[in-house]
Coordinates of C-alpha atoms in Angstrom, one line a residue:
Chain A
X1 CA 14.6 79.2 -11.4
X2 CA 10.5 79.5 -10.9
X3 CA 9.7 79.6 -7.2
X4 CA 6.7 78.0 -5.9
X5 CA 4.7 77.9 -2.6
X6 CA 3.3 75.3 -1.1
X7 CA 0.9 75.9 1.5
X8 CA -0.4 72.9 3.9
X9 CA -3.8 72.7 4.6
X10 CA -3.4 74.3 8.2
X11 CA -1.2 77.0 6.4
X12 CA 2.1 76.2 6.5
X13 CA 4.1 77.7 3.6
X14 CA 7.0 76.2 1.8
X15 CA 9.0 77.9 -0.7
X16 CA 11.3 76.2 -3.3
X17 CA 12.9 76.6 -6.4
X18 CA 11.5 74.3 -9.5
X19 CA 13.4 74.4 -12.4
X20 CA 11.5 74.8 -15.4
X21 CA 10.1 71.7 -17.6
X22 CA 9.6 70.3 -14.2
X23 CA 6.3 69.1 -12.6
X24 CA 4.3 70.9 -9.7
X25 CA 4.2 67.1 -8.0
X26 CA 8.2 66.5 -8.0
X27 CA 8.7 69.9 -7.1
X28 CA 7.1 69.1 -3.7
X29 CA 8.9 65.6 -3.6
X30 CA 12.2 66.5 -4.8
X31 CA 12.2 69.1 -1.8
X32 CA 11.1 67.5 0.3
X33 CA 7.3 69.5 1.0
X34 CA 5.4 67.2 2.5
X35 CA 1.6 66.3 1.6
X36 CA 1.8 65.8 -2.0
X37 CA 2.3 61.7 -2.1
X38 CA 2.5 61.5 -6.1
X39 CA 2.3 57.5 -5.7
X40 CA 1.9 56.6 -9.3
X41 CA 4.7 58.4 -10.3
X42 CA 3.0 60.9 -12.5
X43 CA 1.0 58.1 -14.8
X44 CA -1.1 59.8 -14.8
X45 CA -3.5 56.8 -12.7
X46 CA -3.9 57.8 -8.9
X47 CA -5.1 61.3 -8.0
X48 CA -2.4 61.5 -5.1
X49 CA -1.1 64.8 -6.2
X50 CA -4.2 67.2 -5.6
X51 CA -3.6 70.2 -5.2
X52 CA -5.7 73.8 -5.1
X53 CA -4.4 76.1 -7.1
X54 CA -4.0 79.5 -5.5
X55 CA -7.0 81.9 -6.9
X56 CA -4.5 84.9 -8.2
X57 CA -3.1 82.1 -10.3
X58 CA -5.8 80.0 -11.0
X59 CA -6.1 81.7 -14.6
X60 CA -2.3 81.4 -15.6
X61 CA -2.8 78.0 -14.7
X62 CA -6.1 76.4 -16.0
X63 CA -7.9 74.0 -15.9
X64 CA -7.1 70.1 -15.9
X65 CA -5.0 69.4 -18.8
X66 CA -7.2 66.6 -20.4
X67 CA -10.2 64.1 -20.1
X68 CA -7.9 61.7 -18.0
X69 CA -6.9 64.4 -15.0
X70 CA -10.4 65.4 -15.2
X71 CA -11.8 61.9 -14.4
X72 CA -8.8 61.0 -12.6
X73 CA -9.8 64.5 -9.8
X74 CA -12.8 62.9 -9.4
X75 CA -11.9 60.1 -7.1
X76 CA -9.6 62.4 -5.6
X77 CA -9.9 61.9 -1.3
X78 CA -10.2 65.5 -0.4
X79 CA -13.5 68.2 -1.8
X80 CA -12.6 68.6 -5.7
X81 CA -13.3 73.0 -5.8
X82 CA -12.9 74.4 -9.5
X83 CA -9.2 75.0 -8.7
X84 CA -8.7 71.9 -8.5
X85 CA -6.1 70.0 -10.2
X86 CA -3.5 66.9 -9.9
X87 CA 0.0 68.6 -9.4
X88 CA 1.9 65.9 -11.8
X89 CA 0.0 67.7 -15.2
X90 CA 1.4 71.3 -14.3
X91 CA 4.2 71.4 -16.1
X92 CA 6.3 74.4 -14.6
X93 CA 7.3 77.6 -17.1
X94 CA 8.8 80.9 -16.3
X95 CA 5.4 81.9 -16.0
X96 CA 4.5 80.0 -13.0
X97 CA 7.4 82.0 -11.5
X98 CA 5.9 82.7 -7.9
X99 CA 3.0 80.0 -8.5
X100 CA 1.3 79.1 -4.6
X101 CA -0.6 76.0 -4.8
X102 CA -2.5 75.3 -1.5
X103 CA -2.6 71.1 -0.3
X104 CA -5.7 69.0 1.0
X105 CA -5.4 67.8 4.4
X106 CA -5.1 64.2 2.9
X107 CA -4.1 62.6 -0.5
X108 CA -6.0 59.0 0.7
Chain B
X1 CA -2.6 32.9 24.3
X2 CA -0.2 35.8 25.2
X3 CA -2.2 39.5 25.2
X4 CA 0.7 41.9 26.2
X5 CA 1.4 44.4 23.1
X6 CA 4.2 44.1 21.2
X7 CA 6.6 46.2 19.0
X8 CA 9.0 46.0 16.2
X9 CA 12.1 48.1 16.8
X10 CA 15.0 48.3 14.4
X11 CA 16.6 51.3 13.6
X12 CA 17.6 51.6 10.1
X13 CA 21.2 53.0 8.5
X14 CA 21.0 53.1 5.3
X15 CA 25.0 53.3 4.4
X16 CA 25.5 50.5 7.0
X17 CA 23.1 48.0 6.6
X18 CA 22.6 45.8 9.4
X19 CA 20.2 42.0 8.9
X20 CA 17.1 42.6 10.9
X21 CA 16.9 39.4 12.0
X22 CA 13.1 39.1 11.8
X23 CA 11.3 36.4 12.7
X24 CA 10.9 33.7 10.0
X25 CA 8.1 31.4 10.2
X26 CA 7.4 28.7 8.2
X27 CA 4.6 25.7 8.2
X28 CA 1.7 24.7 11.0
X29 CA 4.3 24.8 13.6
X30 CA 5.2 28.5 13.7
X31 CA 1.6 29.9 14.0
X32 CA 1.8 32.8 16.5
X33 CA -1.0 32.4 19.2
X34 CA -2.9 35.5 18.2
X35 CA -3.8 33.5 15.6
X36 CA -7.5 32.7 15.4
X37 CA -7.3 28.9 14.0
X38 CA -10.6 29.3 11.6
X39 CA -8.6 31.8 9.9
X40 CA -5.7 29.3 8.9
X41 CA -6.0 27.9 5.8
X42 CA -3.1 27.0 3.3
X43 CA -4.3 29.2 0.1
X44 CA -2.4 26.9 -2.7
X45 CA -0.4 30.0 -3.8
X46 CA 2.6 30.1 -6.0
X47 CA 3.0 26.5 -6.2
X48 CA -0.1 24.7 -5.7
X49 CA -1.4 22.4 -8.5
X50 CA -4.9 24.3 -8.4
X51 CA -3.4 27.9 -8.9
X52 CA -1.0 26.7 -11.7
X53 CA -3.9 25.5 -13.8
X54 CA -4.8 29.1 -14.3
X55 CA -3.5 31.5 -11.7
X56 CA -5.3 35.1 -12.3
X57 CA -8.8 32.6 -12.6
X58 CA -7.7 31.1 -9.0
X59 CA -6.9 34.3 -7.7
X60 CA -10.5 36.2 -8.5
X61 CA -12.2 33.1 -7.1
X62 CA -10.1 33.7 -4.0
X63 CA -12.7 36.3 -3.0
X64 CA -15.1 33.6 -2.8
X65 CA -13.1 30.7 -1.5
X66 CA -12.0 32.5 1.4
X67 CA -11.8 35.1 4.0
X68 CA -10.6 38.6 3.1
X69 CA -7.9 38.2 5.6
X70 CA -6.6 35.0 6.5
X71 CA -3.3 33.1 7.9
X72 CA -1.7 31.3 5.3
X73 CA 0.6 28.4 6.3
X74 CA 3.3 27.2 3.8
X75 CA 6.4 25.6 3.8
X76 CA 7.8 28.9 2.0
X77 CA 6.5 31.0 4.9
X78 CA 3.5 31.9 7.1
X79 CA 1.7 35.3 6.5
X80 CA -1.6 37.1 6.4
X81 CA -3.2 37.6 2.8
X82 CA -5.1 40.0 2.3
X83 CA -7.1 39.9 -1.0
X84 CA -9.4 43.3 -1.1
X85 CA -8.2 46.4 -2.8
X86 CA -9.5 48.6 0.5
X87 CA -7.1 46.4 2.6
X88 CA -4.5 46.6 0.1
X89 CA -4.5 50.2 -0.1
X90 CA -4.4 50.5 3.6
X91 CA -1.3 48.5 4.0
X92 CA 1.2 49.8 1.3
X93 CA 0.2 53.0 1.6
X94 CA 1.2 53.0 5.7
X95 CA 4.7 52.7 5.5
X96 CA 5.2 52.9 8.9
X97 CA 2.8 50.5 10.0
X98 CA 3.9 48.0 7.7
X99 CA 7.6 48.1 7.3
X100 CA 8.8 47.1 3.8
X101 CA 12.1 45.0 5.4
X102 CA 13.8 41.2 3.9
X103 CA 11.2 42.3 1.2
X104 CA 13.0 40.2 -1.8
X105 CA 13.4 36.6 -0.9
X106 CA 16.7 36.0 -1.8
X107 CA 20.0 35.1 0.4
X108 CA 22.1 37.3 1.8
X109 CA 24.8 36.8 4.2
X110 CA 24.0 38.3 7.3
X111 CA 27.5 39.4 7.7
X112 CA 27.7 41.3 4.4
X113 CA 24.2 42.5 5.1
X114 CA 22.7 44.6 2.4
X115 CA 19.2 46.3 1.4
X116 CA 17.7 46.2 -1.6
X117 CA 17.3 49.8 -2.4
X118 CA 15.1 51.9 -2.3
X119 CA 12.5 48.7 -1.5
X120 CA 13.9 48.3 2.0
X121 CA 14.9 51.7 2.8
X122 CA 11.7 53.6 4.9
X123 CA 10.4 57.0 4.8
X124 CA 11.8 59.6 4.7
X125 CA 15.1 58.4 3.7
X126 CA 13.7 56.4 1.1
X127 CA 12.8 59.6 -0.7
X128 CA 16.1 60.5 -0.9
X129 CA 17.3 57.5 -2.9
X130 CA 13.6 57.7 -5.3
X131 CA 14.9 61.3 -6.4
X132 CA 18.0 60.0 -7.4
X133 CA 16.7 57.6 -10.1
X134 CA 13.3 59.4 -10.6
X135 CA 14.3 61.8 -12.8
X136 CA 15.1 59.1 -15.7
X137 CA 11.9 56.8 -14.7
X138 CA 9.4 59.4 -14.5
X139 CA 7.0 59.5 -17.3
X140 CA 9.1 62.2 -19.4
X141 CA 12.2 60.4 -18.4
X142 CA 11.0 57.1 -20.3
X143 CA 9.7 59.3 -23.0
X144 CA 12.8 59.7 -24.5
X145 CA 13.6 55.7 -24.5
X146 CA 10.3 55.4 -26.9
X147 CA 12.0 55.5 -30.3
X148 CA 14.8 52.7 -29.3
X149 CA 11.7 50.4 -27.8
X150 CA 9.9 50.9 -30.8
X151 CA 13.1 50.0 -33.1
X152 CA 14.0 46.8 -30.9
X153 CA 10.7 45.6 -30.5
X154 CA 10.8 46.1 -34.4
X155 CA 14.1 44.3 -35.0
X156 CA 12.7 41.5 -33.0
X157 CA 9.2 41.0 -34.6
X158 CA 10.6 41.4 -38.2
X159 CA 13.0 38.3 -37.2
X160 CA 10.0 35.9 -37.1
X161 CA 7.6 37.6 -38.9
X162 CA 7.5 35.9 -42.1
X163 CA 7.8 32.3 -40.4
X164 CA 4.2 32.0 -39.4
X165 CA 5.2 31.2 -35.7
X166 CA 7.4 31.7 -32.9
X167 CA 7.6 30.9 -28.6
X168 CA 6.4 33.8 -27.6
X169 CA 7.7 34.3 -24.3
X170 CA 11.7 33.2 -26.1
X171 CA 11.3 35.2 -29.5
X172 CA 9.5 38.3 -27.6
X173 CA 8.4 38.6 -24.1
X174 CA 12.4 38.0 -22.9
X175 CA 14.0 39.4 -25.2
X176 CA 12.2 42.9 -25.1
X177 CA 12.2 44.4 -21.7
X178 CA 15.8 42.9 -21.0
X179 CA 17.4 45.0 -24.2
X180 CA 15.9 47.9 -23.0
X181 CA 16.9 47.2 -19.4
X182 CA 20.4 46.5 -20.4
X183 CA 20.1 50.0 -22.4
X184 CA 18.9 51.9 -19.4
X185 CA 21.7 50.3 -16.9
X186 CA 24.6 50.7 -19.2
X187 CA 25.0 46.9 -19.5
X188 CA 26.1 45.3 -22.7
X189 CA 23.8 43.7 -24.6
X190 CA 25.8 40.1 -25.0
X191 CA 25.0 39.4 -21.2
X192 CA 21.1 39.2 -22.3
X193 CA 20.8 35.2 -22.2
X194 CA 23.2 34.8 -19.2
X195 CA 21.1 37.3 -17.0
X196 CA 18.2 36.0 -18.1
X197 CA 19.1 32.3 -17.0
X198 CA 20.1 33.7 -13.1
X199 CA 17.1 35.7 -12.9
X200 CA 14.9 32.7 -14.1
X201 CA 16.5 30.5 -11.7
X202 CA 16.7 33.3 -9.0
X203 CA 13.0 34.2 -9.5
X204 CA 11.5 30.1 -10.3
X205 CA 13.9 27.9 -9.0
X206 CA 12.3 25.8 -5.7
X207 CA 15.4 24.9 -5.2
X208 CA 17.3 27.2 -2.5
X209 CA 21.1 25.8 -3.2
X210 CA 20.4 26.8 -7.0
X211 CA 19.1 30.2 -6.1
X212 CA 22.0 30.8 -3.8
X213 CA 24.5 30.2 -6.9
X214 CA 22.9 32.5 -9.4
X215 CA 22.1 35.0 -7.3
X216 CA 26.1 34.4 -6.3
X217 CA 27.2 34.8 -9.7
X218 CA 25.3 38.0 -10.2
X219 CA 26.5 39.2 -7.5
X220 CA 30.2 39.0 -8.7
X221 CA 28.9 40.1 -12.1
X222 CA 27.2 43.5 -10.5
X223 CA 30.3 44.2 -8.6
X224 CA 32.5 44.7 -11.7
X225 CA 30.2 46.5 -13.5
X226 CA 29.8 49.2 -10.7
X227 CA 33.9 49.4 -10.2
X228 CA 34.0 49.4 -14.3
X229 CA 31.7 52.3 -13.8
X230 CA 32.8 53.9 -10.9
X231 CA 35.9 54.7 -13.3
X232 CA 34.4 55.1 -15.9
X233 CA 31.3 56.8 -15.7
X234 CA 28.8 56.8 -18.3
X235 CA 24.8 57.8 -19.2
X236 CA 23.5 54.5 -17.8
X237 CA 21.9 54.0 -14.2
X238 CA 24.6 52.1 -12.8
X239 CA 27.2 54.8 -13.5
X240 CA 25.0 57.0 -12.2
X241 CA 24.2 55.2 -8.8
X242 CA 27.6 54.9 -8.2
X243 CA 28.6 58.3 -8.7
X244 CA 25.3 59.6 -6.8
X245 CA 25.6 61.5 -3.3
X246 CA 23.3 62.2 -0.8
X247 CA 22.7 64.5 2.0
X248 CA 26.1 65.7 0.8
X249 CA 28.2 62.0 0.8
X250 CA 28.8 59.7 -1.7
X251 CA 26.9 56.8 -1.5
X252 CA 28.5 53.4 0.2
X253 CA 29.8 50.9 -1.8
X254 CA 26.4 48.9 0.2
X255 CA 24.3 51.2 -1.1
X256 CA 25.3 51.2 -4.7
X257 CA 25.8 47.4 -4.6
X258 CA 22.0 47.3 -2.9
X259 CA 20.6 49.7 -5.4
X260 CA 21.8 48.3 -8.7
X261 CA 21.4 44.4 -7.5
X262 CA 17.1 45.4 -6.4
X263 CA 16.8 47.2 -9.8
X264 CA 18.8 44.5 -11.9
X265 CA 16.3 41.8 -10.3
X266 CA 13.2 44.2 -10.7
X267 CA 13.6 44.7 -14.4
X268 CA 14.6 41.1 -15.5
X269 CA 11.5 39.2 -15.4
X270 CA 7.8 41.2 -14.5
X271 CA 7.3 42.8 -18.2
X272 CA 8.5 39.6 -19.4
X273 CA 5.9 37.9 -17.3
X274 CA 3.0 40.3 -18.1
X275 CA 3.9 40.1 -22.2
X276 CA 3.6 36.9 -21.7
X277 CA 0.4 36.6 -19.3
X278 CA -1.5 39.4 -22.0
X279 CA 0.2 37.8 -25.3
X280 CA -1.6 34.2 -24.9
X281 CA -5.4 36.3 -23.9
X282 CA -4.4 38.1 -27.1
X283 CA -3.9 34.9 -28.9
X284 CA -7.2 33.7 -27.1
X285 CA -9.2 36.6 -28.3
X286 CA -9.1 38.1 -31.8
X287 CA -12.1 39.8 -31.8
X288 CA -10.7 42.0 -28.3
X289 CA -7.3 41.9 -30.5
X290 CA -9.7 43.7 -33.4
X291 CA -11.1 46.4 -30.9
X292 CA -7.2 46.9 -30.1
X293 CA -6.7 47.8 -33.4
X294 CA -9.8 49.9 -34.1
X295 CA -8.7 52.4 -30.9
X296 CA -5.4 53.6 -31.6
X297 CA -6.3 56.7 -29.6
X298 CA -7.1 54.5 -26.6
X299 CA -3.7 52.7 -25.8
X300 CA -2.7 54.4 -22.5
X301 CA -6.9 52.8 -20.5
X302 CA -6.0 50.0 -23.1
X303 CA -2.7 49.3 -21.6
X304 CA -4.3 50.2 -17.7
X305 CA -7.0 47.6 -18.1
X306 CA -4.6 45.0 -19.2
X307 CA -2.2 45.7 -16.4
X308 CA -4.9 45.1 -14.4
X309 CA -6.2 42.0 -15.6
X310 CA -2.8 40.5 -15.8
X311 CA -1.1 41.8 -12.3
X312 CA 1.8 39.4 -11.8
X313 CA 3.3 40.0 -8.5
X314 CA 3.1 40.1 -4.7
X315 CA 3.9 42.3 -2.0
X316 CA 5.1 41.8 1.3
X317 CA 5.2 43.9 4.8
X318 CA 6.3 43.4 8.5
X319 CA 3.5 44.7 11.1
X320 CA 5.3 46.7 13.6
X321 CA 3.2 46.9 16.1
X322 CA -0.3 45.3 17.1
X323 CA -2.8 46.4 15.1
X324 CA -6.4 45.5 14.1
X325 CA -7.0 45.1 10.2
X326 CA -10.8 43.9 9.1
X327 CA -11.2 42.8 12.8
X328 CA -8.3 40.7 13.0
X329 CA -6.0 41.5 15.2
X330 CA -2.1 41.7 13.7
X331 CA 1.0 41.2 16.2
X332 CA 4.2 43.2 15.5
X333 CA 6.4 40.7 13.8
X334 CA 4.1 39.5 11.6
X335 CA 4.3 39.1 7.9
X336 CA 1.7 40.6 5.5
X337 CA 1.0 39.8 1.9
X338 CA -0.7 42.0 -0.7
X339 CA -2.2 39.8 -2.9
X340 CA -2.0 42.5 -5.9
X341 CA -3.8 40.4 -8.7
X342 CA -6.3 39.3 -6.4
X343 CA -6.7 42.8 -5.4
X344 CA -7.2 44.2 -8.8
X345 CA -10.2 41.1 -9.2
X346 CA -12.2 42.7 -6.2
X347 CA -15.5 42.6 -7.3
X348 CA -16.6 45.8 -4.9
X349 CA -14.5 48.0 -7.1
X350 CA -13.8 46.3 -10.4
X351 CA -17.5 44.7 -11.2
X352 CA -17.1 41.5 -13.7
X353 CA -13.5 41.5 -12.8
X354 CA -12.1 39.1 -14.8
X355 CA -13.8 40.9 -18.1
X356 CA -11.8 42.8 -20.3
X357 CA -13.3 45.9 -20.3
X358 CA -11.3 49.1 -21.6
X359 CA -13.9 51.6 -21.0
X360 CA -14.3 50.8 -16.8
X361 CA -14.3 53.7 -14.6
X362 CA -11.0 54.7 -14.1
X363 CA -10.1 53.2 -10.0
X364 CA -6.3 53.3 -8.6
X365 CA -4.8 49.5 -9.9
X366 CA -2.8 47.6 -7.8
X367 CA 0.0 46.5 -10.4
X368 CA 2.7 48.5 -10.0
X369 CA 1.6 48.8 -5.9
X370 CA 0.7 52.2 -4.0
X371 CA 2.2 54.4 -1.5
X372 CA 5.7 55.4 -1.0
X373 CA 7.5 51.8 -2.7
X374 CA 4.9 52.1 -5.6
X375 CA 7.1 50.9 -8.4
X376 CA 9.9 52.8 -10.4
X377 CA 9.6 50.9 -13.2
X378 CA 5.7 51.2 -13.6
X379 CA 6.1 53.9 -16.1
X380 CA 8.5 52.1 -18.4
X381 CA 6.9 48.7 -18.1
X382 CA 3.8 50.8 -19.0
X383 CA 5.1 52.2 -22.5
X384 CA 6.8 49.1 -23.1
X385 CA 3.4 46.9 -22.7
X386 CA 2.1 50.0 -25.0
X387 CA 4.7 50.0 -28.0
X388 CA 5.3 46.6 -28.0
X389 CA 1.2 46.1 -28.9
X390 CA 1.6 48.7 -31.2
X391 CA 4.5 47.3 -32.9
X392 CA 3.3 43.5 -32.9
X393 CA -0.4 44.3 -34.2
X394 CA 0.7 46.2 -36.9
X395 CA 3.0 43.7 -38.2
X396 CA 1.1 40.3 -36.8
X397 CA -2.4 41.1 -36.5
X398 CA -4.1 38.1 -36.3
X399 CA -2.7 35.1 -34.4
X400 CA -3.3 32.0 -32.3
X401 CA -2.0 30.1 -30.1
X402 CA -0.3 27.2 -31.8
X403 CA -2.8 24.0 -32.3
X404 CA -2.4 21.2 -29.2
X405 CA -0.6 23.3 -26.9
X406 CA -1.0 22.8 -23.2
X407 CA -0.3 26.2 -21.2
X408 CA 1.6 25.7 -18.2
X409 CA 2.5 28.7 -15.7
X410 CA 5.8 28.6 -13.8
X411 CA 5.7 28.5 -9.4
X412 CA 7.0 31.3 -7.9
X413 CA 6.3 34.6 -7.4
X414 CA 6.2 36.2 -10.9
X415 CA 2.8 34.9 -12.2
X416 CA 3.2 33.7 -16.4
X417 CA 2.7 31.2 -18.5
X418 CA 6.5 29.2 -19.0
X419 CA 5.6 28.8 -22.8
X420 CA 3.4 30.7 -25.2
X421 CA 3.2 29.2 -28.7
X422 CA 2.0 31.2 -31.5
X423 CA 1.0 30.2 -35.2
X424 CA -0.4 32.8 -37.7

């Protein structure tokens, strides 16, 4: 099963196993990893599940998956940086094996 | 006026639910003296003459008619209301503030206390009972119930199709969302009209001694259907409550019966109420139902701007201890009411809120709630509200509402019309 870190905004790592066809955002919730809040579910209609995604795998990843998580990111409570995206439209692959996504200090 | 701070304590076990005996107060004799007495009004809510003449009109001109925050006295119950979004926001989405407990207003005897779960349950157990049921309600999980929506809404539509006319909320708006709930619980499909008369009088009634016998009766009912299950399990949500574990133990026969019993009340009568609430604007509106048709690729902000316009619900929290809110100060013990349709109408974040406008900014809506209770159901009653368009305007796209009607929307706190006549 994919492993994927998340990393808190003051650093703190947490590592755990995603299985594949799963989203970035439950990954965190299922698991228990705190500061994703995902409170719409996965609509996609909040922008609760932000997320940075870590540089090294910023290029496997891409960009925001349609017009709606782009203009959903904007109203997004935390600085929106190009590796930006809302956890709930990363769909997780064997690829993403390893993925490290870093949190904003708030998702309000 | 007493100044001490207070606190709410009341530790919560899940598997051995305990009443938390909260203080209920109802009418102008139970008014805590914290109170500020310019702020108590009685806001004609629910069952007031004024708000049943058009409830989604009454609630956008709350945000002229009175204070953002205010005391609302009724015989029902006293509580603060707060009406903007900002306010809103702030409350559901701190959990810990404002404690979702006796959150459904329906009887139980406090010595076969039970919560209604996940709604009552608090972080971070809460969590634990979400991931349980998430799985199916998640917008994949719903994914795969499109095709049988499709076919029932369908079956339904084609049975009064060619007779020019139907009641809407009867032929349709019921009859809908309660199949498909029935599919997703594993609940056969004969017990449609039965459930659909306790929930009615469960949800409508004014009448507590009525409540108390419906909800009795589906009580019973839910308690054979989860033994039925428990030995013989099968794909639907009941079986699969009652054969659920977590942190490593089966669940309690409370917390099966508390699960099962909130989402057999939640998925009875809200999409019902917001088919109806967005079938008569249809009706109203044929050039709007026009621009419907002519943006097939717009459904999902189609569906979102609807849901907004026709919120039908309320939400409710305890304050657990003193806290300031809009510069009113809140005691611990006090209730708090989200007033969600009113929220969705604030004109500070939705400008010319009562317009139907499909193209508006995207901004987080209030219908399905926020924060950690947000509702399960949100993504179902979302692709339901969308297939069921889909389905009806291709068959019947032009329609009115039947000539001479008088719309009259039902008290209590699921906000519809109780008839919706339709001629085309």
């Amino acid at each position: 099963m994919p492993k994927i870190t998340y990393v808190s905004h003051d650093g703190r790592a947490a590592t755990v196993e995603v299985p594949v066809g799963e989203n970035v955002m439950h990954g965190a919730l299922y698991n228990g990893v705190e500061g994703i809040a995902g409170e719409c579910g996965g609509a996609p209609s909040c922008a609760t599940c932000h997320c940075y995604i870590d540089e090294a795998w910023a290029a496997t990843v891409g960009g925001p998956a349609n017009d709606v998580e782009k203009e959903l990111l904007e109203a997004a409570a935390c600085e929106v940086k190009p590796t930006s995206r809302l956890s709930c439209q990363i769909t997780v692959t064997d690829d993403l094996d390893g993925l490290i996504v870093h949190l904003p200090e708030t998702q309000f | 006026m007493a100044t001490e701070s207070s606190e709410m304590v009341f530790v919560q076990d899940p598997a051995n639910p305990q009443c938390p005996n909260l203080p209920k107060r109802a009418g102008p004799d139970q008014i805590p003296d914290h109170v500020p007495p310019e702020l108590i009004l009685d806001a004609g809510l629910i069952t007031g003459a004024e708000y049943l003449q058009e409830p989604h009109d009454y609630m956008a001109a709350m945000h002229e008619k009175f204070p953002p925050v205010f005391y609302n006295v009724s015989p029902f119950g006293n509580s603060w209301i707060l009406t903007k979004h900002e306010d809103c926001l702030h409350v559901l989405r701190n959990a810990e503030t404002f404690r979702n407990l006796e959150a459904a207003p329906f009887p139980r005897d406090p010595n076969d206390y039970f919560f209604f779960i996940p709604q009552e349950i608090d972080p971070p157990h809460h969590r634990k009972y979400r991931n349980i049921v998430d799985p199916l309600f998640c917008p994949a999980g719903v994914a795969k119930l499109e095709g049988k929506i499709r076919q029932r809404a369908g079956d339904l539509i084609d049975q009064f199709a060619a007779k020019g006319e139907c009641e809407f909320t009867t032929a349709f708006g019921r009859p809908l969302p309660v199949s498909v709930f029935l599919d997703i619980m594993g609940l056969p499909q004969d017990m449609l009209p039965t459930f659909v008369e306790w929930a009615d009088i469960m949800i409508h009634s004014q009448d507590p001694a009525e409540v108390g016998m419906a909800f009795g009766k589906a009580i019973a009912y839910l308690k054979g259907a989860i033994a039925e299950k428990k030995a013989n399990p099968d794909e639907g949500v009941i079986s699969l409550i009652a054969n659920a574990s977590i942190d490593g133990r089966p669940l309690s026969d409370k917390e099966v019966f508390g699960f099962v019993c909130f989402l057999w009340i939640g998925g009875l009568d809200t999409v019902y109420a917001t088919l109806n609430n967005i079938w008569l604007w249809l009706a109203r509106n044929p050039d709007r139902v026009q621009e419907i048709i002519d943006r097939p690729g717009d459904m999902h902000k189609i569906v979102e701007e609807l849901l907004r316009r026709y919120s039908v619900t309320f939400s409710s929290r305890y304050v657990t201890h003193d806290i300031e809110l809009r510069g009113v100060r809140m005691k611990a013990g006090d209730r708090v009411m989200t007033c969600l349709p009113a929220a969705n109408f604030d004109p500070d974040v939705f400008p010319d809120p009562l317009k139907v406008d499909f193209d508006r900014p995207r901004k987080t809506i209030l219908a399905f709630t926020v924060g950690v209770h947000s509702c399960m159901g949100g993504h179902l009653a979302r692709l339901e509200l969308r297939v069921a368009l889909e389905e009806w305007l291709k068959r019947i796209p032009r329609f009115s509402v039947k000539p001479g009607t008088e719309i009259a929307y039902k008290p209590g706190g699921v906000v519809g019309p109780a008839a919706v006549p339709l001629v085309w």
